[in-house]
CSV table of C-alpha atoms in Angstrom, one decimal:
chain,number,residue,atom,x,y,z
A,875,MET,CA,-146.5,44.1,13.7
A,876,SER,CA,-146.8,42.2,16.4
A,877,LEU,CA,-146.7,38.1,17.3
A,878,PHE,CA,-149.9,36.5,19.3
A,879,ASP,CA,-150.1,33.3,20.6
A,880,THR,CA,-148.1,31.9,21.9
A,881,ARG,CA,-147.1,28.1,23.9
A,882,ASN,CA,-144.9,25.4,24.9
A,883,GLY,CA,-143.0,24.3,21.5
A,884,ILE,CA,-143.3,22.2,19.2
A,885,GLU,CA,-141.1,20.9,16.7
A,886,LEU,CA,-141.8,19.5,13.2
A,887,VAL,CA,-140.1,16.6,11.4
A,888,THR,CA,-138.1,16.1,8.5
A,889,ARG,CA,-134.1,16.5,8.0
A,890,SER,CA,-133.9,19.0,5.1
A,891,TYR,CA,-137.0,21.1,5.5
A,892,LEU,CA,-137.7,22.5,1.7
A,893,PRO,CA,-139.3,26.6,1.8
A,894,LEU,CA,-143.1,27.2,1.4
A,895,ARG,CA,-142.3,29.6,-1.4
A,896,GLU,CA,-141.1,27.1,-3.6
A,897,HIS,CA,-143.8,24.7,-1.5
A,898,ARG,CA,-146.9,25.7,-1.7
A,899,ARG,CA,-148.6,23.8,0.9
A,900,VAL,CA,-147.8,21.7,3.8
A,901,SER,CA,-150.3,19.1,5.0
A,902,VAL,CA,-149.2,19.2,9.7
A,903,ASP,CA,-151.5,15.9,11.8
A,904,HIS,CA,-150.8,16.8,14.9
A,905,GLY,CA,-152.9,15.3,18.9
A,906,GLU,CA,-153.8,18.7,19.6
A,907,THR,CA,-155.1,20.6,16.1
A,908,GLY,CA,-155.7,17.7,13.9
A,909,ALA,CA,-155.0,17.5,10.6
A,910,ILE,CA,-155.1,21.1,8.8
A,911,VAL,CA,-153.2,22.6,6.4
A,912,ILE,CA,-151.0,25.0,5.5
A,913,GLU,CA,-150.6,27.4,2.3
A,914,ARG,CA,-149.2,30.5,0.7
A,915,ALA,CA,-152.0,32.9,1.0
A,916,THR,CA,-154.0,34.8,-2.4
A,917,VAL,CA,-155.5,37.9,-2.9
A,918,GLY,CA,-158.5,36.1,-3.0
A,919,ASP,CA,-158.1,34.7,1.0
A,920,LEU,CA,-159.2,38.4,1.9
A,921,PRO,CA,-162.6,37.6,3.1
A,922,GLN,CA,-162.1,35.2,4.5
A,923,VAL,CA,-158.6,35.8,6.6
A,924,ASN,CA,-161.2,38.6,7.5
A,925,THR,CA,-163.9,37.2,8.9
A,926,MET,CA,-161.5,34.9,11.1
A,927,HIS,CA,-160.2,38.4,12.4
A,928,ARG,CA,-163.6,39.7,13.7
A,929,ARG,CA,-164.0,35.8,15.0
A,930,CYS,CA,-160.1,37.2,16.6
A,931,SER,CA,-161.0,39.2,20.5
A,932,PRO,CA,-160.5,42.5,20.3
A,933,ALA,CA,-156.9,41.8,23.1
A,934,SER,CA,-155.7,39.1,20.0
A,935,ARG,CA,-155.4,41.2,17.8
A,936,ARG,CA,-154.9,44.9,19.4
A,937,ALA,CA,-151.6,42.0,19.9
A,938,ARG,CA,-151.2,41.8,16.7
A,939,TYR,CA,-152.1,45.0,14.8
A,940,HIS,CA,-150.9,47.8,18.7
A,941,GLN,CA,-155.1,48.4,18.1
A,942,SER,CA,-158.0,46.6,18.1
A,943,ARG,CA,-158.2,46.4,13.9
A,944,GLU,CA,-161.8,44.2,12.7
A,945,SER,CA,-160.2,44.0,9.1
A,946,LEU,CA,-158.0,45.1,6.5
A,947,LYS,CA,-158.4,46.2,3.1
A,948,PRO,CA,-157.4,44.5,0.0
A,949,GLY,CA,-154.3,47.1,-0.7
A,950,GLU,CA,-152.5,45.6,3.3
A,951,TRP,CA,-153.7,42.1,2.2
A,952,THR,CA,-151.5,42.7,-1.3
A,953,THR,CA,-149.3,44.1,0.1
A,954,LEU,CA,-148.4,41.2,2.6
A,955,CYS,CA,-149.5,38.4,-0.1
A,956,GLY,CA,-146.6,38.9,-1.5
A,957,HIS,CA,-145.2,40.5,-5.0
A,958,GLY,CA,-142.1,39.6,-4.5
A,959,ALA,CA,-142.0,41.2,-1.6
A,960,GLY,CA,-143.0,39.1,1.3
A,961,TRP,CA,-144.8,36.4,2.4
A,962,THR,CA,-147.9,35.1,3.8
A,963,TRP,CA,-149.4,31.6,4.9
A,964,LEU,CA,-152.7,30.4,5.9
A,965,ALA,CA,-153.9,27.2,8.2
A,966,ARG,CA,-156.9,25.8,7.7
A,967,PRO,CA,-158.6,22.6,8.8
A,968,ALA,CA,-157.8,19.4,6.0
A,969,ALA,CA,-161.7,18.7,6.4
A,970,ASN,CA,-162.4,22.1,5.5
A,971,ASP,CA,-160.5,24.6,3.0
A,972,GLY,CA,-163.3,27.9,3.6
A,973,ARG,CA,-162.0,28.7,7.5
A,974,VAL,CA,-158.6,30.2,8.1
A,975,LEU,CA,-157.5,29.2,11.1
A,976,GLY,CA,-154.7,31.8,11.3
A,977,MET,CA,-151.8,33.7,9.7
A,978,VAL,CA,-148.4,33.9,9.8
A,979,SER,CA,-146.7,36.7,7.2
A,980,VAL,CA,-143.6,38.0,7.0
A,981,LEU,CA,-142.3,41.3,4.9
A,982,PRO,CA,-139.0,42.8,4.5
A,983,TYR,CA,-138.1,45.8,5.3
A,984,SER,CA,-136.4,48.9,3.2
A,985,ASN,CA,-132.3,47.2,3.1
A,986,ARG,CA,-134.4,43.0,2.5
A,987,SER,CA,-132.2,41.5,4.9
A,988,SER,CA,-133.9,41.9,7.9
A,989,TRP,CA,-137.6,40.7,7.6
A,990,ASP,CA,-140.8,41.2,9.9
A,991,LEU,CA,-142.4,38.4,11.5
A,992,SER,CA,-146.5,38.2,12.5
A,993,ILE,CA,-148.9,36.3,13.7
A,994,LEU,CA,-152.3,36.2,14.2
A,995,ILE,CA,-154.3,32.8,15.4
A,996,ASP,CA,-158.7,32.2,15.5
A,997,ASP,CA,-158.8,32.3,19.6
A,998,ALA,CA,-160.8,29.0,19.5
A,999,TRP,CA,-157.4,27.5,18.7
A,1000,GLN,CA,-154.9,29.7,20.4
A,1001,GLY,CA,-153.7,26.7,22.7
A,1002,ARG,CA,-153.1,24.0,20.6
A,1003,ARG,CA,-149.7,25.2,19.6
A,1004,LEU,CA,-150.8,26.1,15.9
A,1005,GLY,CA,-149.3,29.4,16.0
A,1006,THR,CA,-146.0,27.3,16.6
A,1007,ILE,CA,-146.5,25.1,14.8
A,1008,MET,CA,-146.3,28.3,12.1
A,1009,ALA,CA,-144.2,30.1,13.4
A,1010,ARG,CA,-141.9,27.7,13.1
A,1011,HIS,CA,-142.7,27.3,9.1
A,1012,ALA,CA,-141.9,30.7,8.8
A,1013,VAL,CA,-139.0,31.0,10.2
A,1014,ALA,CA,-137.0,28.0,8.4
A,1015,SER,CA,-138.9,29.3,4.8
A,1016,THR,CA,-137.6,32.6,5.7
A,1017,GLN,CA,-134.0,31.4,6.1
A,1018,ALA,CA,-134.0,29.3,3.2
A,1019,ALA,CA,-134.8,32.0,1.5
A,1020,GLY,CA,-131.2,33.4,2.5
A,1021,VAL,CA,-132.9,36.2,4.8
A,1022,ASP,CA,-130.0,36.8,6.9
A,1023,SER,CA,-132.6,38.2,10.3
A,1024,LEU,CA,-136.0,38.9,11.3
A,1025,GLU,CA,-137.5,40.7,13.7
A,1026,ALA,CA,-140.5,41.3,16.0
A,1027,PHE,CA,-142.1,43.7,18.4
A,1028,VAL,CA,-144.5,42.6,21.3
A,1029,GLU,CA,-146.3,44.4,24.0
A,1030,ARG,CA,-143.7,44.2,26.9
A,1031,ASP,CA,-146.4,42.1,29.1
A,1032,ASN,CA,-147.4,39.6,26.2
A,1033,ILE,CA,-145.2,36.7,27.5
A,1034,ARG,CA,-146.3,33.9,26.1
A,1035,ALA,CA,-145.8,35.4,22.8
A,1036,ARG,CA,-141.9,36.8,24.2
A,1037,LYS,CA,-141.2,33.1,25.7
A,1038,LEU,CA,-141.8,31.8,21.3
A,1039,LEU,CA,-140.0,33.9,19.9
A,1040,ARG,CA,-136.8,33.0,23.1
A,1041,ARG,CA,-137.5,29.5,21.0
A,1042,LEU,CA,-136.9,30.0,18.0
A,1043,GLY,CA,-133.6,32.0,18.9
A,1044,ALA,CA,-134.6,35.3,19.7
A,1045,ALA,CA,-132.8,38.0,21.7
A,1046,ILE,CA,-134.9,40.3,23.4
A,1047,ARG,CA,-134.7,44.0,24.6
A,1048,PHE,CA,-137.2,46.6,26.3
A,1049,SER,CA,-136.9,49.7,23.7
A,1050,ASP,CA,-139.8,51.3,26.1
A,1051,ALA,CA,-141.7,50.4,28.9
A,1052,PHE,CA,-144.6,49.2,26.9
A,1053,THR,CA,-142.4,47.3,23.8
A,1054,ALA,CA,-140.4,44.0,23.4
A,1055,GLU,CA,-137.6,43.5,20.1
A,1056,ALA,CA,-137.5,40.6,19.6
A,1057,HIS,CA,-134.4,39.8,17.3
A,1058,ILE,CA,-133.9,36.7,15.0
A,1059,ARG,CA,-130.5,35.7,13.2
A,1060,LEU,CA,-131.2,33.3,10.6
A,1061,ARG,CA,-128.5,30.8,10.5
A,1062,ARG,CA,-126.9,29.9,6.6
A,1063,SER,CA,-126.8,25.6,7.8
A,1064,THR,CA,-129.6,24.1,6.8
A,1065,VAL,CA,-133.0,23.7,9.3
A,1066,THR,CA,-133.4,20.9,11.0
A,1067,PHE,CA,-136.1,19.9,13.1
A,1068,ALA,CA,-136.5,17.5,15.6
A,1069,PRO,CA,-140.0,14.0,14.9
A,1070,ALA,CA,-143.7,15.7,17.1
A,1071,CYS,CA,-146.0,15.7,14.1
A,1072,ALA,CA,-146.5,14.4,11.0
A,1073,VAL,CA,-146.0,16.3,7.8
A,1074,ASN,CA,-146.3,16.3,4.7
A,1075,GLU,CA,-145.1,18.8,1.6
A,1076,GLU,CA,-146.5,18.9,-1.5
A,1077,MET,CA,-144.9,20.4,-4.8
A,1078,PRO,CA,-146.5,23.4,-5.9
A,1079,ARG,CA,-150.5,23.0,-8.1
């Protein structure tokens, strides 16, 4: 899987981050995104997620999946939704919970100490820092869960993705002429963010 949609970084305001696996719903209000809600995905969200996939350009989908696919299969989506493994979060406009603007997933490898990070953002919402906001949430939550590291595989010429990964603390190496591998080592210390936008964390519903 590969990371997609990067822009100048934005950090979230909070001193001690509470993991999204426990706080399933987080509202974010920022000038470039407006009011959005980031929440844990469920199996029932698949139709809305696939609708977003079809709105995305082939280039966006290739950056995410390394192929231009228009939808996820139910079995794939069930895996991405967790069930004791990884997690996926969706971003929606606060005023329209039926529309998915983006998704970010973290999924464990077989040894569970290193997890895969991937993201897809609706084309109309790229360049508005939504991808960065979601990536920050995923990294902080995975760190809070005690995971040792995150990996992301991106196309070598995806310069924006590589810049975002470096802002997340990634070490990047080029494995071949087409692929860049990013490794984010997660420290066990508390994640601290600099003030940049308003965040409201809600307890599980």
